[in-house]
mmCIF file of C-alpha atoms in Angstrom:
data_model
loop_
_atom_site.group_PDB
_atom_site.id
_atom_site.type_symbol
_atom_site.label_atom_id
_atom_site.label_comp_id
_atom_site.label_asym_id
_atom_site.label_seq_id
_atom_site.Cartn_x
_atom_site.Cartn_y
_atom_site.Cartn_z
ATOM 1 C CA MET A 1 27.875 78.195 27.210
ATOM 2 C CA LEU A 2 30.078 75.455 25.800
ATOM 3 C CA ASP A 3 29.021 72.023 27.041
ATOM 4 C CA ARG A 4 31.851 69.854 25.754
ATOM 5 C CA CYS A 5 34.285 69.054 22.990
ATOM 6 C CA ASP A 6 32.037 67.530 20.379
ATOM 7 C CA ARG A 7 33.888 66.840 17.125
ATOM 8 C CA VAL A 8 36.833 67.506 14.864
ATOM 9 C CA GLN A 9 36.841 68.025 11.106
ATOM 10 C CA ILE A 10 39.678 66.370 9.197
ATOM 11 C CA ALA A 11 40.579 67.090 5.568
ATOM 12 C CA VAL A 12 41.300 63.864 3.664
ATOM 13 C CA HIS A 13 41.807 62.841 0.045
ATOM 14 C CA ASP A 14 39.855 59.577 0.310
ATOM 15 C CA ALA A 15 37.200 59.399 3.045
ATOM 16 C CA ALA A 16 36.483 55.703 2.497
ATOM 17 C CA LYS A 17 40.133 54.822 3.015
ATOM 18 C CA ALA A 18 40.399 57.107 6.040
ATOM 19 C CA ALA A 19 37.212 55.691 7.591
ATOM 20 C CA GLN A 20 38.638 52.194 7.304
ATOM 21 C CA ARG A 21 41.835 53.279 9.070
ATOM 22 C CA TYR A 22 39.984 55.042 11.890
ATOM 23 C CA GLY A 23 37.810 51.969 12.356
ATOM 24 C CA GLN A 24 40.879 49.753 12.493
ATOM 25 C CA LEU A 25 42.694 51.839 15.126
ATOM 26 C CA LEU A 26 39.868 53.412 17.156
ATOM 27 C CA GLY A 27 36.889 51.115 16.612
ATOM 28 C CA SER A 28 34.872 53.934 15.049
ATOM 29 C CA ALA A 29 31.878 53.424 12.753
ATOM 30 C CA VAL A 30 30.324 55.482 9.958
ATOM 31 C CA ALA A 31 27.304 57.334 11.372
ATOM 32 C CA ARG A 32 26.148 59.184 8.239
ATOM 33 C CA ARG A 33 27.259 61.111 5.174
ATOM 34 C CA ASP A 34 26.335 64.625 4.064
ATOM 35 C CA HIS A 35 27.661 67.786 2.434
ATOM 36 C CA SER A 36 28.922 71.053 3.932
ATOM 37 C CA ARG A 37 28.502 74.294 2.019
ATOM 38 C CA HIS A 38 30.837 76.142 4.388
ATOM 39 C CA LEU A 39 33.645 73.603 3.990
ATOM 40 C CA GLY A 40 33.017 72.851 0.332
ATOM 41 C CA ALA A 41 33.170 69.186 1.242
ATOM 42 C CA ARG A 42 31.491 65.820 1.172
ATOM 43 C CA ARG A 43 31.547 64.532 4.745
ATOM 44 C CA THR A 44 31.794 61.010 6.095
ATOM 45 C CA ILE A 45 30.931 61.380 9.782
ATOM 46 C CA LEU A 46 32.350 58.781 12.155
ATOM 47 C CA ALA A 47 31.003 57.868 15.592
ATOM 48 C CA VAL A 48 34.089 57.824 17.844
ATOM 49 C CA GLY A 49 32.923 57.037 21.362
ATOM 50 C CA GLU A 50 30.315 59.714 22.193
ATOM 51 C CA SER A 51 31.929 62.163 19.759
ATOM 52 C CA GLU A 52 32.084 62.584 16.000
ATOM 53 C CA PHE A 53 35.014 62.874 13.609
ATOM 54 C CA GLU A 54 34.096 64.400 10.248
ATOM 55 C CA LEU A 55 36.206 63.178 7.326
ATOM 56 C CA CYS A 56 35.999 65.924 4.705
ATOM 57 C CA GLU A 57 36.667 65.395 0.994
ATOM 58 C CA ALA A 58 36.880 68.527 -1.161
ATOM 59 C CA ASP A 59 33.881 69.032 -3.433
ATOM 60 C CA GLY A 60 35.277 71.735 -5.689
ATOM 61 C CA ALA A 61 36.812 75.035 -4.648
ATOM 62 C CA GLY A 62 36.527 75.975 -0.999
ATOM 63 C CA LEU A 63 38.053 75.692 2.449
ATOM 64 C CA THR A 64 38.743 71.957 2.310
ATOM 65 C CA GLN A 65 40.426 72.103 -1.080
ATOM 66 C CA ASP A 66 42.493 75.081 0.072
ATOM 67 C CA PHE A 67 43.563 73.228 3.219
ATOM 68 C CA LEU A 68 44.568 70.108 1.298
ATOM 69 C CA ALA A 69 46.511 72.154 -1.252
ATOM 70 C CA LYS A 70 48.395 74.066 1.442
ATOM 71 C CA ARG A 71 48.818 71.530 4.227
ATOM 72 C CA GLY A 72 47.852 68.108 2.920
ATOM 73 C CA GLU A 73 45.615 65.808 4.972
ATOM 74 C CA GLY A 74 45.095 66.801 8.572
ATOM 75 C CA LEU A 75 43.120 68.396 11.376
ATOM 76 C CA MET A 76 41.134 71.307 9.961
ATOM 77 C CA THR A 77 38.542 72.398 12.557
ATOM 78 C CA ALA A 78 37.917 72.039 16.304
ATOM 79 C CA GLY A 79 34.284 71.424 17.258
ATOM 80 C CA TYR A 80 32.360 72.135 20.457
ATOM 81 C CA CYS A 81 28.691 72.058 21.367
ATOM 82 C CA THR A 82 26.171 74.182 23.229
ATOM 83 C CA ALA A 83 22.614 73.588 24.363
ATOM 84 C CA ASP A 84 21.414 76.822 22.744
ATOM 85 C CA LEU A 85 22.818 77.844 19.365
ATOM 86 C CA ASP A 86 20.580 80.906 19.158
ATOM 87 C CA SER A 87 21.903 82.271 22.451
ATOM 88 C CA MET A 88 25.441 81.776 21.193
ATOM 89 C CA VAL A 89 24.532 83.734 18.054
ATOM 90 C CA LYS A 90 23.069 86.563 20.146
ATOM 91 C CA ARG A 91 26.233 86.653 22.234
ATOM 92 C CA TRP A 92 28.469 86.929 19.174
ATOM 93 C CA GLU A 93 26.252 89.526 17.508
ATOM 94 C CA GLY A 94 26.360 91.577 20.691
ATOM 95 C CA LEU A 95 30.162 91.411 20.557
ATOM 96 C CA GLY A 96 30.230 92.256 16.856
ATOM 97 C CA VAL A 97 31.759 88.888 15.945
ATOM 98 C CA ALA A 98 31.276 87.591 12.396
ATOM 99 C CA TYR A 99 30.184 83.981 11.904
ATOM 100 C CA ASP A 100 28.695 81.688 9.274
ATOM 101 C CA ARG A 101 25.701 79.432 9.880
ATOM 102 C CA ASP A 102 25.644 76.294 7.760
ATOM 103 C CA ALA A 103 22.543 74.182 8.531
ATOM 104 C CA GLU A 104 22.753 73.495 12.296
ATOM 105 C CA GLN A 105 26.406 74.449 12.730
ATOM 106 C CA LEU A 106 28.058 77.795 13.472
ATOM 107 C CA TYR A 107 31.536 78.582 12.172
ATOM 108 C CA LEU A 108 34.005 81.135 13.509
ATOM 109 C CA SER A 109 36.898 82.346 11.396
ATOM 110 C CA PRO A 110 40.417 81.502 12.667
ATOM 111 C CA GLU A 111 41.149 85.236 12.449
ATOM 112 C CA THR A 112 38.683 85.667 15.338
ATOM 113 C CA THR A 113 40.050 82.816 17.435
ATOM 114 C CA PHE A 114 43.848 82.969 17.198
ATOM 115 C CA GLY A 115 44.324 80.539 14.345
ATOM 116 C CA LEU A 116 41.791 78.062 15.729
ATOM 117 C CA PRO A 117 38.994 77.309 13.199
ATOM 118 C CA ILE A 118 35.909 76.515 15.290
ATOM 119 C CA VAL A 119 32.555 74.886 14.582
ATOM 120 C CA ILE A 120 29.757 74.890 17.161
ATOM 121 C CA SER A 121 26.976 72.278 17.024
ATOM 122 C CA GLU A 122 23.897 71.753 19.165
ATOM 123 C CA SER A 123 24.388 69.465 22.157
ATOM 124 C CA THR A 124 22.918 66.000 21.726
ATOM 125 C CA TYR A 125 23.138 62.604 23.397
ATOM 126 C CA ARG A 126 24.976 59.836 21.542
ATOM 127 C CA PRO A 127 25.658 56.274 22.719
ATOM 128 C CA ARG A 128 29.325 55.292 22.859
ATOM 129 C CA VAL A 129 30.774 53.443 19.918
ATOM 130 C CA GLY A 130 33.965 51.397 20.309
ATOM 131 C CA PRO A 131 36.681 51.559 22.996
ATOM 132 C CA VAL A 132 36.918 55.361 22.920
ATOM 133 C CA SER A 133 34.849 57.241 25.504
ATOM 134 C CA PHE A 134 34.913 60.790 24.112
ATOM 135 C CA LEU A 135 36.915 63.655 22.689
ATOM 136 C CA TYR A 136 37.883 66.008 25.495
ATOM 137 C CA GLU A 137 40.563 68.390 24.225
ATOM 138 C CA THR A 138 41.677 70.327 21.181
ATOM 139 C CA THR A 139 44.989 72.201 21.287
ATOM 140 C CA ASN A 140 45.388 75.811 20.193
ATOM 141 C CA THR A 141 49.151 76.283 19.784
ATOM 142 C CA LEU A 142 50.202 79.881 20.186
ATOM 143 C CA ALA A 143 52.841 82.483 19.569
ATOM 144 C CA SER A 144 50.352 84.952 21.097
ATOM 145 C CA ASP A 145 50.131 85.527 24.855
ATOM 146 C CA TRP A 146 47.971 82.718 26.253
ATOM 147 C CA ARG A 147 46.527 85.040 28.931
ATOM 148 C CA ARG A 148 45.072 87.321 26.283
ATOM 149 C CA VAL A 149 43.677 84.359 24.356
ATOM 150 C CA ALA A 150 42.074 82.907 27.502
ATOM 151 C CA ALA A 151 40.354 86.225 28.215
ATOM 152 C CA VAL A 152 39.002 86.453 24.659
ATOM 153 C CA TYR A 153 37.676 82.880 24.749
ATOM 154 C CA ALA A 154 36.007 83.454 28.098
ATOM 155 C CA GLY A 155 34.103 86.341 26.534
ATOM 156 C CA LEU A 156 33.273 84.582 23.262
ATOM 157 C CA PHE A 157 31.989 81.383 24.844
ATOM 158 C CA GLY A 158 30.760 82.393 28.293
ATOM 159 C CA LEU A 159 33.482 80.461 30.116
ATOM 160 C CA ASP A 160 34.487 81.001 33.750
ATOM 161 C CA PRO A 161 38.239 81.762 34.106
ATOM 162 C CA ALA A 162 38.087 80.605 37.735
ATOM 163 C CA ARG A 163 37.668 77.062 36.371
ATOM 164 C CA PHE A 164 40.733 77.239 34.143
ATOM 165 C CA SER A 165 43.887 75.320 35.067
ATOM 166 C CA GLU A 166 47.362 76.624 34.211
ATOM 167 C CA ILE A 167 49.741 74.206 32.501
ATOM 168 C CA GLY A 168 53.346 74.024 31.357
ATOM 169 C CA SER A 169 55.763 71.431 30.039
ATOM 170 C CA GLU A 170 59.541 71.496 29.675
ATOM 171 C CA ARG A 171 59.293 68.179 27.811
ATOM 172 C CA PHE A 172 57.149 69.732 25.052
ATOM 173 C CA GLY A 173 58.175 73.380 25.417
ATOM 174 C CA TYR A 174 55.036 75.368 26.281
ATOM 175 C CA VAL A 175 53.121 77.301 28.963
ATOM 176 C CA GLY A 176 49.420 78.083 29.032
ATOM 177 C CA THR A 177 46.072 77.050 30.449
ATOM 178 C CA LEU A 178 43.186 74.616 30.053
ATOM 179 C CA THR A 179 39.880 76.446 29.574
ATOM 180 C CA LEU A 180 37.883 73.764 31.399
ATOM 181 C CA PHE A 181 34.155 74.028 30.676
ATOM 182 C CA ASP A 182 32.664 72.067 33.586
ATOM 183 C CA PRO A 183 35.189 70.694 36.085
ATOM 184 C CA PRO A 184 35.169 68.401 37.995
ATOM 185 C CA ASN A 185 32.220 66.862 36.121
ATOM 186 C CA ARG A 186 33.968 66.720 32.745
ATOM 187 C CA LEU A 187 37.439 67.141 31.252
ATOM 188 C CA ASP A 188 36.305 69.108 28.187
ATOM 189 C CA ARG A 189 38.433 72.157 27.356
ATOM 190 C CA ILE A 190 40.445 74.090 24.819
ATOM 191 C CA GLU A 191 44.142 73.721 25.571
ATOM 192 C CA LEU A 192 46.014 76.996 25.091
ATOM 193 C CA SER A 193 49.706 76.237 24.610
ATOM 194 C CA GLN A 194 52.061 79.161 24.084
ATOM 195 C CA VAL A 195 55.363 77.751 22.856
ATOM 196 C CA THR A 196 58.589 78.652 24.648
ATOM 197 C CA ASP A 197 61.040 77.734 21.881
ATOM 198 C CA ASP A 198 61.169 76.561 18.271
ATOM 199 C CA VAL A 199 63.194 73.445 19.069
ATOM 200 C CA HIS A 200 60.439 71.102 20.232
ATOM 201 C CA ALA A 201 57.865 69.747 17.750
ATOM 202 C CA MET A 202 55.147 72.125 18.950
ATOM 203 C CA GLY A 203 57.469 75.107 18.659
ATOM 204 C CA ARG A 204 58.508 74.136 15.146
ATOM 205 C CA PHE A 205 54.837 73.845 14.193
ATOM 206 C CA VAL A 206 54.074 77.347 15.481
ATOM 207 C CA LYS A 207 57.153 78.759 13.759
ATOM 208 C CA LYS A 208 55.739 77.435 10.482
ATOM 209 C CA HIS A 209 52.009 78.062 10.983
ATOM 210 C CA GLY A 210 51.729 80.737 13.700
ATOM 211 C CA ASP A 211 48.723 80.577 16.058
ATOM 212 C CA SER A 212 47.081 77.341 14.966
ATOM 213 C CA LEU A 213 45.153 74.130 15.625
ATOM 214 C CA TYR A 214 47.645 71.408 16.513
ATOM 215 C CA MET A 215 46.069 68.201 17.817
ATOM 216 C CA CYS A 216 43.259 66.671 19.865
ATOM 217 C CA TYR A 217 42.867 64.195 22.739
ATOM 218 C CA VAL A 218 40.454 61.349 23.445
ATOM 219 C CA GLU A 219 39.772 59.380 26.607
ATOM 220 C CA VAL A 220 39.391 55.612 26.239
ATOM 221 C CA HIS A 221 37.660 53.236 28.635
ATOM 222 C CA ASP A 222 39.587 50.279 27.206
ATOM 223 C CA TRP A 223 43.156 51.391 26.650
ATOM 224 C CA PRO A 224 44.537 47.822 26.342
ATOM 225 C CA ALA A 225 42.148 47.251 23.422
ATOM 226 C CA VAL A 226 43.253 50.448 21.671
ATOM 227 C CA ARG A 227 46.914 49.719 22.399
ATOM 228 C CA GLY A 228 46.422 46.265 20.896
ATOM 229 C CA ARG A 229 44.851 47.769 17.774
ATOM 230 C CA LEU A 230 47.793 50.132 17.345
ATOM 231 C CA LEU A 231 50.366 47.381 17.779
ATOM 232 C CA GLU A 232 48.555 44.944 15.504
ATOM 233 C CA ALA A 233 48.365 47.570 12.748
ATOM 234 C CA ASN A 234 52.017 48.577 13.246
ATOM 235 C CA ALA A 235 50.785 52.130 13.738
ATOM 236 C CA ARG A 236 53.424 54.561 14.889
ATOM 237 C CA TYR A 237 52.638 55.748 18.399
ATOM 238 C CA THR A 238 54.595 57.072 21.353
ATOM 239 C CA PRO A 239 53.618 55.693 24.787
ATOM 240 C CA ARG A 240 53.487 57.923 27.842
ATOM 241 C CA GLY A 241 55.977 55.558 29.464
ATOM 242 C CA SER A 242 58.855 53.551 28.066
ATOM 243 C CA ASP A 243 57.228 50.392 26.713
ATOM 244 C CA PRO A 244 54.646 50.650 23.922
ATOM 245 C CA ALA A 245 53.531 47.039 24.454
ATOM 246 C CA THR A 246 52.686 47.389 28.155
ATOM 247 C CA ASP A 247 52.180 51.110 28.852
ATOM 248 C CA PRO A 248 49.148 51.347 31.175
ATOM 249 C CA ASP A 249 48.122 54.951 30.536
ATOM 250 C CA GLY A 250 48.074 55.966 26.856
ATOM 251 C CA GLY A 251 50.184 57.873 24.378
ATOM 252 C CA TRP A 252 50.218 59.786 21.106
ATOM 253 C CA VAL A 253 49.340 58.391 17.681
ATOM 254 C CA HIS A 254 51.553 59.822 14.931
ATOM 255 C CA PRO A 255 49.789 61.868 12.229
ATOM 256 C CA LYS A 256 50.926 59.399 9.554
ATOM 257 C CA GLY A 257 48.766 56.766 11.255
ATOM 258 C CA LEU A 258 45.532 58.779 11.071
ATOM 259 C CA HIS A 259 45.634 60.739 7.810
ATOM 260 C CA GLY A 260 47.385 63.758 9.282
ATOM 261 C CA LEU A 261 45.757 63.833 12.727
ATOM 262 C CA LEU A 262 48.039 63.938 15.781
ATOM 263 C CA LEU A 263 45.900 62.192 18.403
ATOM 264 C CA GLY A 264 46.538 61.953 22.120
ATOM 265 C CA VAL A 265 44.985 59.002 23.952
ATOM 266 C CA SER A 266 44.576 58.609 27.720
ATOM 267 C CA ARG A 267 42.884 56.063 29.939
ATOM 268 C CA THR A 268 39.819 56.938 31.993
ATOM 269 C CA GLY A 269 40.432 59.853 34.346
ATOM 270 C CA LEU A 270 44.187 60.077 33.773
ATOM 271 C CA ALA A 271 43.984 63.595 32.312
ATOM 272 C CA TRP A 272 42.931 65.012 35.693
ATOM 273 C CA ASP A 273 46.592 64.515 36.648
ATOM 274 C CA TRP A 274 47.560 67.570 34.582
ATOM 275 C CA SER A 275 44.214 69.340 34.889
ATOM 276 C CA GLY A 276 44.497 70.573 38.461
ATOM 277 C CA ARG A 277 42.666 67.697 40.163
ATOM 278 C CA GLU A 278 45.130 64.861 40.740
ATOM 279 C CA GLU A 279 42.847 63.383 43.394
ATOM 280 C CA LEU A 280 40.383 62.383 40.664
ATOM 281 C CA VAL A 281 42.828 60.095 38.846
ATOM 282 C CA PRO A 282 41.769 56.447 39.333
ATOM 283 C CA SER A 283 44.364 53.738 39.844
ATOM 284 C CA VAL A 284 45.196 51.503 36.880
#
């Protein structure tokens, strides 16, 4: 029932300042502004490729203010979309799952989804803006057993476990799976990463926060342009290879560069390399 990764919601102190930074590094543009009752926030919504990044400023007491007080600026909510919100509601009500509907968005509590705050929006077409193509992954870091989490998500969202792709990394210290929604047509998925130690950065994060939302990933159709933006702005980023000035594939932008958001970036099709379909990776 999930079509794709659609958006992320990011708690910030100053949305205007954050929007300027995201535009500088990712070529995003302000699409609109509104208010969220559920988040207790004024939102500045950025077009980032085909996806949207919501910059949320606290508007009094509520979830956004609580997040900022506890964690500071950073990634607050993972967002996906479906073609039929009402059918999703019926599914959850049949399972006895509590949710909140705020305008045309559905919110699930992180207590339901292993520390992963989730918002579901209705699927819609958007033209691409800037050198980013789309958001395709949000990472649910786990102390819990990833197999149990995968089974719960399959039931909550009508996903097919036969499409999932197991993952693991000694470099980053985790095992888990990618809950791919529609392979090989699209990369969209929730990454379930159960940490294997508390030495690596991901493990330290889980030791502090437990089951949680950690980061997200975008695909870019013009990686040299994004790489140039990062270098020109002296933004801290780690390339996939050894040379940040010439790396052909992508990398990770440090949270300090994007108001608390750890953002992975990969060139077109590269992510199939670790998504069970290496044959789909195009040459540079």
